[in-house]
Every structure is written in C-alpha cells, then in structure tokens.
CSV table of C-alpha atoms and ligand atoms in Angstrom, one decimal:
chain,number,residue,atom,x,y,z
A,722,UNK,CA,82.1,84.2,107.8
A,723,UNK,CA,84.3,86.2,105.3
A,724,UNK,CA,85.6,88.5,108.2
A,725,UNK,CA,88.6,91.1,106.7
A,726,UNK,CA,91.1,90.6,109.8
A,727,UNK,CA,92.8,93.6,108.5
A,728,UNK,CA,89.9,96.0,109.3
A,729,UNK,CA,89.9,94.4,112.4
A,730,UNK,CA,93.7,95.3,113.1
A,731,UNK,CA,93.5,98.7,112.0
A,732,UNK,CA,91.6,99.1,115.7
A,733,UNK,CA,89.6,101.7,113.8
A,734,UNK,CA,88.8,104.3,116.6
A,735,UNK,CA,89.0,101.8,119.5
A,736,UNK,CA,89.8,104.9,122.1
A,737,UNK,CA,85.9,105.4,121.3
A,738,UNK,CA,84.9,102.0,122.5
A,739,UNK,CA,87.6,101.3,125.2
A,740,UNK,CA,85.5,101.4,128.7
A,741,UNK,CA,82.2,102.0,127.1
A,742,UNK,CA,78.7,100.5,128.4
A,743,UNK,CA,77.4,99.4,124.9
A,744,UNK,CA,74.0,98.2,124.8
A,745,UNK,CA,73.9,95.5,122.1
A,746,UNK,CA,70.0,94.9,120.8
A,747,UNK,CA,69.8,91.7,118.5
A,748,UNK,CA,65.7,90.8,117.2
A,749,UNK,CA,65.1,88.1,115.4
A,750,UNK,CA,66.5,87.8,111.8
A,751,UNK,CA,68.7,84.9,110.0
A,752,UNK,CA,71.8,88.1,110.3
A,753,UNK,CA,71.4,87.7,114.2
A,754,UNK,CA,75.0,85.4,113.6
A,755,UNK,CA,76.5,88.6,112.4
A,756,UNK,CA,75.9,90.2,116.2
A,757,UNK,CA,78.0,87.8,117.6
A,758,UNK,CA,81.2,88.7,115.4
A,759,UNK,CA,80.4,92.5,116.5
A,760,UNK,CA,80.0,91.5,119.8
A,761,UNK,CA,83.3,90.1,119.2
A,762,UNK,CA,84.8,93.3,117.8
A,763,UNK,CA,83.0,95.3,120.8
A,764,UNK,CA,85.4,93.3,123.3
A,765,UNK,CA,88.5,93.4,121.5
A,766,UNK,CA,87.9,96.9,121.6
A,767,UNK,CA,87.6,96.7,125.6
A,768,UNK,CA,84.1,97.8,125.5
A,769,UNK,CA,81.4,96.3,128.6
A,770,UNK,CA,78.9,95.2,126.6
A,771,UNK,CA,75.5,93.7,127.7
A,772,UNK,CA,72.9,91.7,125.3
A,773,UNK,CA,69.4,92.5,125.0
A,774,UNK,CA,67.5,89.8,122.6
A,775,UNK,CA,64.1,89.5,121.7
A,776,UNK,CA,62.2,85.9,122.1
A,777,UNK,CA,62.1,85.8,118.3
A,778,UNK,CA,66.0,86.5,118.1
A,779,UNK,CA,66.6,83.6,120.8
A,780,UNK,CA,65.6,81.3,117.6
A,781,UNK,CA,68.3,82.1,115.7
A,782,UNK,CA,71.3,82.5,117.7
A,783,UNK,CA,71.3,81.0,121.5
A,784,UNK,CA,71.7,83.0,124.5
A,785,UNK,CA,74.6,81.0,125.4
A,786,UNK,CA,76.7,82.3,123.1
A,787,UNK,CA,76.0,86.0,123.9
A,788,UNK,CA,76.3,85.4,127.6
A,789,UNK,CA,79.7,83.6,127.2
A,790,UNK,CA,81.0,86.3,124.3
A,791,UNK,CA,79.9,88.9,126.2
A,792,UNK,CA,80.6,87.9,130.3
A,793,UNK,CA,77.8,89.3,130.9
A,794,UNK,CA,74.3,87.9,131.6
A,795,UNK,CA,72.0,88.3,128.6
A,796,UNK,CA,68.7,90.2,129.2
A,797,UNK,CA,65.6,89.1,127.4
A,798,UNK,CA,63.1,88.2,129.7
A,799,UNK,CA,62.0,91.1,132.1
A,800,UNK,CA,60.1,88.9,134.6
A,801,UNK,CA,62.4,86.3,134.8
A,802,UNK,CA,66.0,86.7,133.8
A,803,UNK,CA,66.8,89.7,136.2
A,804,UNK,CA,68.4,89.4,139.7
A,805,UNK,CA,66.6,93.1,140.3
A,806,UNK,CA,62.8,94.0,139.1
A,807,UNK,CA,64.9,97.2,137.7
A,808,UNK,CA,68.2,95.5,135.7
A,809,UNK,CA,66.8,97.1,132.3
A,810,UNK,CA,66.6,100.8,134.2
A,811,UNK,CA,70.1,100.3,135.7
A,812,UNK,CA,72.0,98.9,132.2
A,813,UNK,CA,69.5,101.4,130.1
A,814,UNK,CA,71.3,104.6,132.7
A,815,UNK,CA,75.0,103.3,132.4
A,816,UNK,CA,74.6,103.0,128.8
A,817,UNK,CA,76.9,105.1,126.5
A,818,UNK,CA,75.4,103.7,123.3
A,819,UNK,CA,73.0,101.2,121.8
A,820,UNK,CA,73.0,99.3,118.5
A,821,UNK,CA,69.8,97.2,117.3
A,822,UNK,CA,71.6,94.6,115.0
A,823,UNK,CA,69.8,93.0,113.7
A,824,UNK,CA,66.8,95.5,113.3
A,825,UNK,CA,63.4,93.7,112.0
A,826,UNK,CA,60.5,95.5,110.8
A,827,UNK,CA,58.8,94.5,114.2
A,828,UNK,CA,61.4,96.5,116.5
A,829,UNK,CA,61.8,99.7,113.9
A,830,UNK,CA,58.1,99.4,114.5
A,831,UNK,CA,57.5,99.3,117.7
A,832,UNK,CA,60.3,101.8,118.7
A,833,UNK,CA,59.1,104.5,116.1
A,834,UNK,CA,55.8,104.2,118.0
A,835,UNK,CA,56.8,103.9,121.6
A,836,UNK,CA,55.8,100.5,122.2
A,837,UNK,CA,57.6,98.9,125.5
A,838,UNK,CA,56.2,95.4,126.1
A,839,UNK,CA,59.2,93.3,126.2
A,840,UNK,CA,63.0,93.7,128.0
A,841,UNK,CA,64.8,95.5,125.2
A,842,UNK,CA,61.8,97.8,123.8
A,843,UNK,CA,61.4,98.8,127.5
A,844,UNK,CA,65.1,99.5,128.4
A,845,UNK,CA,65.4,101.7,125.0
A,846,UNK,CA,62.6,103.7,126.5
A,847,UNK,CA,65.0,105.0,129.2
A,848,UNK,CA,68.1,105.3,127.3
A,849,UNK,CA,69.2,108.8,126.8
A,850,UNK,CA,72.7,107.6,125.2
A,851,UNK,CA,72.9,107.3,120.9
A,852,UNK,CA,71.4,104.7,119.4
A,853,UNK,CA,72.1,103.3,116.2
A,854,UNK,CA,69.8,101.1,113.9
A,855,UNK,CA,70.6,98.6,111.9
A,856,UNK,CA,67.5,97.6,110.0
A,857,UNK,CA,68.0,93.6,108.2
A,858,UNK,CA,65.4,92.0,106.3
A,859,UNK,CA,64.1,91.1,102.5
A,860,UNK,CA,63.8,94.3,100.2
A,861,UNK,CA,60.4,94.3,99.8
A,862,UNK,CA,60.0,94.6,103.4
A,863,UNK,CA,62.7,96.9,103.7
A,864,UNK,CA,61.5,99.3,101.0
A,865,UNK,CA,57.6,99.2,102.5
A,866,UNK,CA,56.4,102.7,103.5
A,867,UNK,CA,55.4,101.7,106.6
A,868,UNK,CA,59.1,100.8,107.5
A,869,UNK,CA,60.7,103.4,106.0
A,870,UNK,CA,58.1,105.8,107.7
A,871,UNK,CA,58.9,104.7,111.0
A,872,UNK,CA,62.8,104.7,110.3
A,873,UNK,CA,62.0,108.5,109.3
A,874,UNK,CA,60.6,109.2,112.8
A,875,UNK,CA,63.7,107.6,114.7
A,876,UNK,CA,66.1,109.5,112.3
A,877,UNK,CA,64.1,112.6,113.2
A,878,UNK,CA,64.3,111.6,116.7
A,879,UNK,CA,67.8,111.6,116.5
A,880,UNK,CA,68.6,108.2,116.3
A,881,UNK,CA,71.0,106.5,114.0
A,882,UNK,CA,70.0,104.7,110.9
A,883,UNK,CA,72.8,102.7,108.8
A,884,UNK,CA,71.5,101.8,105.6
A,885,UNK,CA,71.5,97.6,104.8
A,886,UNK,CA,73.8,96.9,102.3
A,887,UNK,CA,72.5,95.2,99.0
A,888,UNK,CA,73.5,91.6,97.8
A,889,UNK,CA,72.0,88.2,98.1
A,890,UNK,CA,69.5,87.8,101.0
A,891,UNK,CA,68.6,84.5,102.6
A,892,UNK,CA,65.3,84.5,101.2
A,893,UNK,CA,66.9,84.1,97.6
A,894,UNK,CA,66.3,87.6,96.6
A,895,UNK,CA,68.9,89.9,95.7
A,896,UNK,CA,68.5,93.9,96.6
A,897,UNK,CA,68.7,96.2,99.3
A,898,UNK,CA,68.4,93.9,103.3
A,899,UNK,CA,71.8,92.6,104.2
A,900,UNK,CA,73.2,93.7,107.7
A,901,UNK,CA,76.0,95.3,106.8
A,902,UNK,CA,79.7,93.7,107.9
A,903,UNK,CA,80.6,94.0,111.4
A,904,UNK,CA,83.5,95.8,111.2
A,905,UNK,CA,81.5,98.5,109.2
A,906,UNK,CA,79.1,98.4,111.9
A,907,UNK,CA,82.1,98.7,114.2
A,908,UNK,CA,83.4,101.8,112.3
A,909,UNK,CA,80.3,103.5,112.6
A,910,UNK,CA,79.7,103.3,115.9
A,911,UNK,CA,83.0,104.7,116.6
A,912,UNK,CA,82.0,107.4,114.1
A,913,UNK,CA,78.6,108.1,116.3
A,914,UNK,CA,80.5,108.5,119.4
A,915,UNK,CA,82.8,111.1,118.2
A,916,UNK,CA,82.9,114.7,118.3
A,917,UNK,CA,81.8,116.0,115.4
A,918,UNK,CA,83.9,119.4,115.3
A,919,UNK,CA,85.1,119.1,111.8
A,920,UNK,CA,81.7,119.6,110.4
A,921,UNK,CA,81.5,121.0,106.9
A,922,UNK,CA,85.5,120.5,106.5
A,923,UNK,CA,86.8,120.1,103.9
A,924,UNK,CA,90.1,118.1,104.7
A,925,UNK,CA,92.6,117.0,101.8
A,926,UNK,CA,95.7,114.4,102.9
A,927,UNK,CA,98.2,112.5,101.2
A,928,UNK,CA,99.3,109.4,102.4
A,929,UNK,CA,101.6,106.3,101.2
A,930,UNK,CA,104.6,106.2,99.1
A,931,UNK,CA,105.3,107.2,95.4
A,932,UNK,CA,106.7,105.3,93.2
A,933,UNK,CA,108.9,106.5,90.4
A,934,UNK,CA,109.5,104.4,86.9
A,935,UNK,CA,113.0,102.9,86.2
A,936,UNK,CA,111.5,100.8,83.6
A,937,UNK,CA,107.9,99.1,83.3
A,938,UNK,CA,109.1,96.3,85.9
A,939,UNK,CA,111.4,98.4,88.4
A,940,UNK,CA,110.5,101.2,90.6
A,941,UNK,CA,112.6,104.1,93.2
A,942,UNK,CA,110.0,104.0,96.3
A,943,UNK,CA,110.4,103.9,100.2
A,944,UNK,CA,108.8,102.3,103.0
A,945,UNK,CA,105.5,103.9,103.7
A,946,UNK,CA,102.6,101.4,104.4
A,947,UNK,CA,99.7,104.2,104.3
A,948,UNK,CA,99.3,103.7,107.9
A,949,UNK,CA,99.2,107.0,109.3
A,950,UNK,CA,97.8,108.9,106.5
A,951,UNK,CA,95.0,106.8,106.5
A,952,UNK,CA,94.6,107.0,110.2
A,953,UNK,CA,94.1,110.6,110.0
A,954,UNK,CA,92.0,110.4,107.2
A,955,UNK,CA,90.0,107.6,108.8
A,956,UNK,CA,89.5,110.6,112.3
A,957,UNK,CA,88.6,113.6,110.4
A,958,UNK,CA,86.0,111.7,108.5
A,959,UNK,CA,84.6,110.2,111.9
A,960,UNK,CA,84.8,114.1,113.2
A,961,UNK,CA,82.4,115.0,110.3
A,962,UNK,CA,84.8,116.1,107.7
A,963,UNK,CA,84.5,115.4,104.1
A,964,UNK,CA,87.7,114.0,103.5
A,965,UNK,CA,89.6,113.7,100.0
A,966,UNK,CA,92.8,110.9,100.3
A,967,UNK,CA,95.3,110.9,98.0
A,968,UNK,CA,97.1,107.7,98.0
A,969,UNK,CA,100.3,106.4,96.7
A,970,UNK,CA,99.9,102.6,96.5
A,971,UNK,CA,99.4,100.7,99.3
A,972,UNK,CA,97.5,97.5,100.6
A,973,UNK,CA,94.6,99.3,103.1
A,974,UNK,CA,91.6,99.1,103.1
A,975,UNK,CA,89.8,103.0,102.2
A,976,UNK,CA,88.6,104.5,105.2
A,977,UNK,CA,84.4,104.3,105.3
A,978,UNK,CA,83.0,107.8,103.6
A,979,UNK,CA,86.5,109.3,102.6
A,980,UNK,CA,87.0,110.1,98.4
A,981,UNK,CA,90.1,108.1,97.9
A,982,UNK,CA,92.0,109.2,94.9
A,983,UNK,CA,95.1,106.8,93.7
A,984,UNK,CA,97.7,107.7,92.3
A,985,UNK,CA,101.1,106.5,91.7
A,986,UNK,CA,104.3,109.3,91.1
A,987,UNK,CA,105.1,112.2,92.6
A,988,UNK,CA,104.0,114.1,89.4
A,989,UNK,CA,100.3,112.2,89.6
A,990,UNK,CA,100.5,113.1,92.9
A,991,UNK,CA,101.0,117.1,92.7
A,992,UNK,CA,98.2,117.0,89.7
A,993,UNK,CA,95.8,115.6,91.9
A,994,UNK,CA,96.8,117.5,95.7
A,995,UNK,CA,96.6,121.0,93.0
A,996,UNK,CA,93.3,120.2,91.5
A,997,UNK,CA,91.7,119.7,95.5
A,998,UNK,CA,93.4,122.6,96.8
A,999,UNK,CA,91.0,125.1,96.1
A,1000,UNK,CA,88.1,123.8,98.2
A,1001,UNK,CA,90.4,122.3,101.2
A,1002,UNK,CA,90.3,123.8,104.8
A,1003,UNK,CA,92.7,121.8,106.2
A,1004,UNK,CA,95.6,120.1,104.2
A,1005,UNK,CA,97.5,117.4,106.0
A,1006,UNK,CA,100.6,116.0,103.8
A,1007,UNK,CA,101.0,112.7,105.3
A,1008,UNK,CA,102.8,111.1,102.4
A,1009,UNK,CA,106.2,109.7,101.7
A,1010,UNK,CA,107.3,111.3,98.3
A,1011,UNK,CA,109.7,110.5,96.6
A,1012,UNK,CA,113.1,113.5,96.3
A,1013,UNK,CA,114.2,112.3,93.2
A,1014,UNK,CA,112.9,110.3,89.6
A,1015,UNK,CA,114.8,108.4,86.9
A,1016,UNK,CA,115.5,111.5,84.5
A,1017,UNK,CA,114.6,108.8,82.0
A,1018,UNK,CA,112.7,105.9,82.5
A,1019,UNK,CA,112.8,103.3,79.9
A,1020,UNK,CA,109.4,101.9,77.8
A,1021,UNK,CA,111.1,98.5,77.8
A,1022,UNK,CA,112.9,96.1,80.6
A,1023,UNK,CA,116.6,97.2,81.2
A,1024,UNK,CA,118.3,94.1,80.1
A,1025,UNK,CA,121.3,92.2,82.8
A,1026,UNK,CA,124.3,93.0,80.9
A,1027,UNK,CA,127.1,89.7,81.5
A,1028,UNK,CA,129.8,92.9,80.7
A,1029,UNK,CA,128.8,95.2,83.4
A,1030,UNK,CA,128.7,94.4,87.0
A,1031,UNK,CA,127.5,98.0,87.6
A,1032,UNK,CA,124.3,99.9,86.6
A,1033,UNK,CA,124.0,103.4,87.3
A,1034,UNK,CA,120.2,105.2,86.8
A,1035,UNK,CA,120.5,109.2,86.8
A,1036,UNK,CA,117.8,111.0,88.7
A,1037,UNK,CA,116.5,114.1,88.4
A,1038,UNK,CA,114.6,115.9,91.7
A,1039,UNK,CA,110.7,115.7,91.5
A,1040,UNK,CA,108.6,119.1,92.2
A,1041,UNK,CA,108.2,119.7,95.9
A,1042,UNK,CA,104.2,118.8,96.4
A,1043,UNK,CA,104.3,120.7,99.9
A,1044,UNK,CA,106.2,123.8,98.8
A,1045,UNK,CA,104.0,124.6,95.8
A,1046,UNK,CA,100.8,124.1,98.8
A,1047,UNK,CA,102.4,126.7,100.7
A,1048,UNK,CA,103.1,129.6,98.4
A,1049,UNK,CA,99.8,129.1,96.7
A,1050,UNK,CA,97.8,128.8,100.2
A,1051,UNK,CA,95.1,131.1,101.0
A,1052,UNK,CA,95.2,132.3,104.8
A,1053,UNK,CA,92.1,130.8,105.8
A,1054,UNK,CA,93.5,127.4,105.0
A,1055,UNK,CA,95.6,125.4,107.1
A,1056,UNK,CA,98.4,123.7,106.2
A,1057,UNK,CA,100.4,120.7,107.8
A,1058,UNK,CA,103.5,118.8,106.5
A,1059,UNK,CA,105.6,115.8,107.8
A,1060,UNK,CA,109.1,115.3,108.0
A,1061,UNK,CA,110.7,112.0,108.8
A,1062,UNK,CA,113.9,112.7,109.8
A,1063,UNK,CA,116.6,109.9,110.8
A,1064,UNK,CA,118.4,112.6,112.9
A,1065,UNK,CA,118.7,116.5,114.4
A,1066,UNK,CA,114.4,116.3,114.4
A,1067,UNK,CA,113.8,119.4,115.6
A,1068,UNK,CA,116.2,121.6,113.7
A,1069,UNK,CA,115.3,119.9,110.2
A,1070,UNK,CA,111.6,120.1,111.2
A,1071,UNK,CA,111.7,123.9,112.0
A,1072,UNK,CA,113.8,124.1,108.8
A,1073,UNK,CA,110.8,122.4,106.7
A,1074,UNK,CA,108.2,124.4,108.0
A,1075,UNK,CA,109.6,127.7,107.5
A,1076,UNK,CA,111.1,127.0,103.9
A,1077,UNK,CA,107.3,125.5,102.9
A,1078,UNK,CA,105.0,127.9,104.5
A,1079,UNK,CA,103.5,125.4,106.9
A,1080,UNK,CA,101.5,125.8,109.8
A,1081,UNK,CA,102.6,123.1,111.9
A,1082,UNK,CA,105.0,120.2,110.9
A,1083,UNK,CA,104.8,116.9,112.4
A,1084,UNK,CA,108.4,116.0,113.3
A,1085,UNK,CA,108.5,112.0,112.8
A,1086,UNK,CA,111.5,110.3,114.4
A,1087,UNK,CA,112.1,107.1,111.6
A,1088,UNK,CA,114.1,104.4,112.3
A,1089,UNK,CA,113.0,102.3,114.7
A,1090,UNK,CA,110.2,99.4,114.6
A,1091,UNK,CA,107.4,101.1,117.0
A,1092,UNK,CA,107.4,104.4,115.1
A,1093,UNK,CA,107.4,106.3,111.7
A,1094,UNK,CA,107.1,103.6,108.6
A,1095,UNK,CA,105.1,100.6,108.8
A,1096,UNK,CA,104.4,100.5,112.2
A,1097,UNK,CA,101.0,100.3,113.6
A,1098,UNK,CA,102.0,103.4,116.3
A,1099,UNK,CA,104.3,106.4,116.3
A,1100,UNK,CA,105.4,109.4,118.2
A,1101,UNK,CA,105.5,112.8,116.8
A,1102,UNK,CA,105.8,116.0,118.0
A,1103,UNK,CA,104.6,118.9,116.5
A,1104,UNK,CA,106.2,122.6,115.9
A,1105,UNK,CA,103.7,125.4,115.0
A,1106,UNK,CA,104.5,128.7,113.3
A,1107,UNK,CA,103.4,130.8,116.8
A,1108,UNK,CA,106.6,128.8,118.0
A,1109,UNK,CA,104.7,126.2,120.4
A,1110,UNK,CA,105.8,122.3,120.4
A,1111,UNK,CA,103.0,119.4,121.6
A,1112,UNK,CA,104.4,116.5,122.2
A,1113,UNK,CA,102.7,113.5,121.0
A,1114,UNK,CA,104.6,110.5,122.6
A,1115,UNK,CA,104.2,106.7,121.3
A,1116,UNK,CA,101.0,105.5,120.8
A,1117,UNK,CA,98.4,104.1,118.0
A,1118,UNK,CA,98.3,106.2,114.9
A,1119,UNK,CA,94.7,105.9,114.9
A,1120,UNK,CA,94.3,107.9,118.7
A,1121,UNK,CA,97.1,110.2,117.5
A,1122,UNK,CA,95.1,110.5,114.3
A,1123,UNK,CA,92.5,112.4,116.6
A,1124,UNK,CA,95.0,114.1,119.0
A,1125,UNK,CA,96.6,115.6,115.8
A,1126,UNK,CA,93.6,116.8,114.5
A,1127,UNK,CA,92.7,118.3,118.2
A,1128,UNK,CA,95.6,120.2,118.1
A,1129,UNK,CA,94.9,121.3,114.2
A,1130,UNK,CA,91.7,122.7,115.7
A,1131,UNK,CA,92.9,124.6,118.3
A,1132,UNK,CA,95.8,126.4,116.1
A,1133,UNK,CA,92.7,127.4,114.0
A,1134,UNK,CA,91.2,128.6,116.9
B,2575,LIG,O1,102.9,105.5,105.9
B,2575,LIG,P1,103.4,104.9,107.2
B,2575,LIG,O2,104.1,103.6,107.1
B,2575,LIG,O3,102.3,104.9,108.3
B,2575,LIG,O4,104.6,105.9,107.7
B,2575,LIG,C1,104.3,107.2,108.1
B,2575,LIG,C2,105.3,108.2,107.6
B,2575,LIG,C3,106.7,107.9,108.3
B,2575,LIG,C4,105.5,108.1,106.1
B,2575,LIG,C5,104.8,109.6,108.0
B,2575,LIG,O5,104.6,109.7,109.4
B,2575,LIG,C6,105.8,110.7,107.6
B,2575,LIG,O6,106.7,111.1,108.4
B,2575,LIG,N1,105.6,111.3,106.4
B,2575,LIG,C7,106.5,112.3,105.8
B,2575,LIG,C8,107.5,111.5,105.0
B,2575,LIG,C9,108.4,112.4,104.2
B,2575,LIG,O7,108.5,112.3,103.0
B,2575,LIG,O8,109.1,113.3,104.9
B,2575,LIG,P2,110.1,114.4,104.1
B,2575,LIG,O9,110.8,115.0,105.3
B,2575,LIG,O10,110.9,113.8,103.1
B,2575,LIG,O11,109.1,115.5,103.5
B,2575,LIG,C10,108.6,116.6,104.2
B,2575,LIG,C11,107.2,116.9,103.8
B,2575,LIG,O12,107.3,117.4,102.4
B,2575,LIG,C12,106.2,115.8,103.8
B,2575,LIG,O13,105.0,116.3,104.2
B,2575,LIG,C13,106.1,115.3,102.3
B,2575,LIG,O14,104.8,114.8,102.0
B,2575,LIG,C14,106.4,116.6,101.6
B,2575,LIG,N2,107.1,116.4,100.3
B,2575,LIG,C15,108.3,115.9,100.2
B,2575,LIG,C16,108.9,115.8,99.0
B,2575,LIG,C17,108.2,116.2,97.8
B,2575,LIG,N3,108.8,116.1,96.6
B,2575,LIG,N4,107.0,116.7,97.9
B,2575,LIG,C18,106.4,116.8,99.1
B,2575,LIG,O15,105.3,117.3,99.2
C-alpha cells in the first residue's frame, strides 16, 4: 500500500489519540486491508484500541491480524468470543470513539435503523462516545437513495460521516466508493475529538521561508521547513477554524481542509497576507521572511568569472509583512508574530511586539537541533501586550500548535 510515511511523521494531533479507548468497526468490503494500516496508525498514536468485525468482514481480512495489531482480543461473535456475556457493554462504556471502516451498505443500514443482531451493531447501540463513518463500496451503491437516506439519519443523529474518496474501485468502476487513506482517516478522527472553539474563525498564518531571486538559478533564503506553521494551521482547522496558509516553499504535505496559498518572496508574500486581512480573526505570522532582497536580480545566470575570486550581491530591505498587519489591524482582530532570536529572547521579543502592534509574540529560541528551524518540536514562550508571559517548554509543534491557540483564545477572552 502507497502509505505517505511523512503524514504519518507529522503525528498529526496524536495528543488526541494518546490513551484513548477507540472502538475500531471493520464490515465486510475488499477496503477491510486499509483498517489494518489505521489500526496501525491508532497504536503508534498510543491509542487502546479493540476490533469489532462482522462475519462478512472476517472474509476478507483474518481476525489474526487484528488481534495481533491490536493486543487486544477481537470481538465478533457475541455468544462465543467473550470471556463475560457483557464484553460489548463494558468496551461499548470505556469507549471514547468509534470508527466503522470499512462501512458497507448493510451496516449504514442497519445502524440508521436501530438494528442490533450481531456483536458490533449491538455494542454501537450503547455507545454514547462519537462515532465516525466511513461508508466503502461501488458508486452506484453508494449513490442509491436508500444509502444516502440512511447516512442522512446518522448525520442527523450526530454521527460522523467522511465522504469516500473517488478513483478506481475494485469492481472496475471508477467514481465516488474508495475508503479514503488511513492517515486521512487518522486526521479526522483527531479532528472529531477536538474542541471545536474556533468555530466560524477565520484564521490567516504564514509559514515557511521566502526566497529572494539572485538570478533564475540562485536564491537568499533560510532554514524554515514549514513545520510549525503548518502545525498551527493543521490545530485551528481541527478546532473548527477556516484556515487560510500562506506558504513559502516547502516539502509538506497541506494540512486536510485548510486554503493553502503558495507563494514564493517576501513581496508575493505581503500581496497575498494584505488581500486576506480583511476577513481574518486571528492572524498568526509563523513565517521565516526574508530582511533583505538582491536590489537587482539578474534575468540570466551570473556567470563564474576566472578574474574574480570575490562576488558581492547588494541587497535592499524587503517591506516588513508584520508591521504593515499591525498598523492596518482592526481591534477586533488579533494579531501574533514570531521572533527567532539567537540571543537576549525576551528583550528583542518585547522589542518586536511593541514596534509591530502585536498582541502576543512567540519568542523562539533558534539554534539548537530540538527547537526553532526544522525540528519536529520547539519551545516558546509567549509575551502578551497586558504584560503576561506563558511559558511553553519543549515539546511537539503539533501539541504546542493547540496550546498556542488555547492561549490565543483566552487573550481574546
Ligand atoms: O518552519 P520551521 O522549520 O518549523 O521553524 C519555525 C520557525 C523557527 C521559523 C518559527 O518558529 C519562527 O520563529 N518564525 C519567525 C521567524 C522570523 O522570521 O523571525 P523574525 O524575528 O525575523 O521576524 C519577526 C516576525 O516578523 C515574524 O513573525 C516574521 O514573520 C515577521 N516578519 C519579518 C520580516 C519581514 N520582512 N516581514 C515579516 O512579516
């Protein structure tokens, strides 16, 4: 299986995972192989994770497998799998959330009319947790009314319903069926178990490097993977944001439901942070920009001269992105900056904050391996116009992604 290990790495919102009781519902359809890799993702993420599968799923991917992946015993049979007559009433009340992946028409059925006649339609009738659907099967089945009817009355029951993904479908059709990836599955149930207090945001963040022309081969830039940025953009969109990125180049994958916008100078970068101002709640400027450009970048490739051993390019300062933000803020908006500092944090933090017009600036200590560029975690710690400091010590971007934007929220009141 094509799995992106990247996606995998970026422990996309593990903190919601790590601990959980997951419930993981697999029915019977040829994407029942995809479970296992989720199941796989589940307990890398340290969830506790037990297997409910349906006779007709125990034909296409063994119990075995889910037992061993899982280490925990697989229930499928009511009558004769359980140590106690009431296993599916104890998992179904420890259970912080369930996903049905595969879902066939016969489950989406059968839930959607309160049907309980085998071990995983009768634990999901006492589960009180989220659930999340996954519905997988051939188009036409997928687009009958009677299916989408029923997924109507789960989605008005409050359950989850993530759309299949189109493509080629075992049945050699192509349209709308395919279980979607696991690691989108993944993301989405990390995006069901969060707090949704950034509903009807709308959040605006830059993130990566620019990159400034010396010629059309050669570049000024700096060190900024994306990392963070996209972490933060990856949270608020899981709290219920819409999010808008803005991103210099780099190699990551877009965070599921944000608008990414690419861009590649300083210049294309203040165009495009301008244009989004006006509808942004919260603006979060994540990214590494570059101080200074080539005052004149050539249209062809600087040629190696055998006379000179030295080359000197003049540079001109770019616009400050951030400043502009701040004088043309409106009060109700709230504004954040970075500043990764190599020395004297605090003072050149506080410094940044007042001369921008921020409301909080997320002093970044750079310079060493665990934090700042390219690293997958980082310490900040954050200075707030009303004078208070929150200390963020080292940890994954993507939990202090969500302890950022906790502290945003409070500020905002
Ligand atoms: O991308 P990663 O590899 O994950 O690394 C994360 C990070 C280290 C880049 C990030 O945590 C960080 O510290 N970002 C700010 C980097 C920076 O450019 O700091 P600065 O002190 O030079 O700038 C201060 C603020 O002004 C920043 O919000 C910056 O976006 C903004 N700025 C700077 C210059 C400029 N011309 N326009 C701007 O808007």
């Amino acid at each position: 299986m094509d799995l992106p290990i990247q996606k995998i790495d970026q422990k996309n919102g593990q903190e919601q995972i790590i601990g959980k009781n997951i419930l993981l519902g697999v029915t019977g359809g040829i994407a029942a192989y995809k479970s296992v890799e989720f199941l796989r993702l589940l307990k890398k993420a340290g969830a506790d994770v037990t297997v409910l599968m349906t006779g007709s799923a125990r034909h296409f991917v063994g119990k075995t497998t889910f037992e061993v992946l899982s280490e925990n015993a697989v229930l499928s049979d009511l009558f004769s799998d359980t140590e106690s007559s009431v296993k599916h009433i104890d998992i179904a009340t420890k259970a912080d959330a369930v996903v049905i992946a595969p879902a066939t028409a016969n489950i989406i059925g059968k839930f959607a009319n309160g049907i309980a006649d085998d071990a995983l339609t009768t634990t999901l009738m006492a589960v009180t947790c989220p659930v999340m659907i996954c519905p997988s099967m051939n188009t036409d089945m997928y687009q009958n009314i009677r299916v989408q009817r029923n997924l109507d009355i789960l989605e008005q029951d409050g359950w989850h319903i993530l759309d299949p993904d189109s493509g080629a479908l075992a049945c050699k059709t192509v349209g709308a069926g395919r279980l979607p990836d696991p690691w989108f599955i993944f993301d989405r149930l990390c995006a069901m178990l969060v707090k949704k207090d950034l509903k009807q945001k709308q959040v605006l963040i830059s993130a990566g490097p620019t990159i400034e022309a010396i010629d059309p081969v050669r570049f000024v830039s700096n060190h900024s993977s994306g990392k963070m940025g996209y972490a933060i953009a990856r949270a608020a969109e899981q709290r219920g944001a819409n999010v808008t990125l803005v991103s210099g180049p780099v190699s990551l994958d877009t965070p599921v439901g944000v608008e990414k916008i690419d861009v590649l100078s300083c210049g294309q970068m203040a165009d495009q942070m301008l244009t989004h101002l006006k509808k942004a709640d919260i603006i979060i400027k994540v990214a590494a920009v570059a101080d200074y450009k080539p005052c004149d970048p050539k249209d062809k490739k600087i040629k190696k001269k055998d006379n000179s051993k030295e080359l000197s390019v003049a540079m001109t300062q770019n616009p400050d992105i951030l400043k502009q933000i701040g004088e043309k803020k409106r009060p109700d908006q709230f504004l954040v900056g970075f500043a990764a500092e190599t020395n004297d944090l605090e003072s050149n933090a506080l410094l940044k904050m007042k001369k921008k017009h921020l409301d909080m600036i997320a002093a970044n200590l750079v310079g060493s391996s665990d934090s700042g560029f390219k690293a997958d975690t980082n310490k900040v710690k954050l200075f707030s116009k009303d004078g208070s400091v929150f200390d963020i010590p080292l940890m994954e971007k993507d939990k202090l992604a969500h302890i950022l934007i906790d502290q945003i929220l409070e500020k905002m009141g």
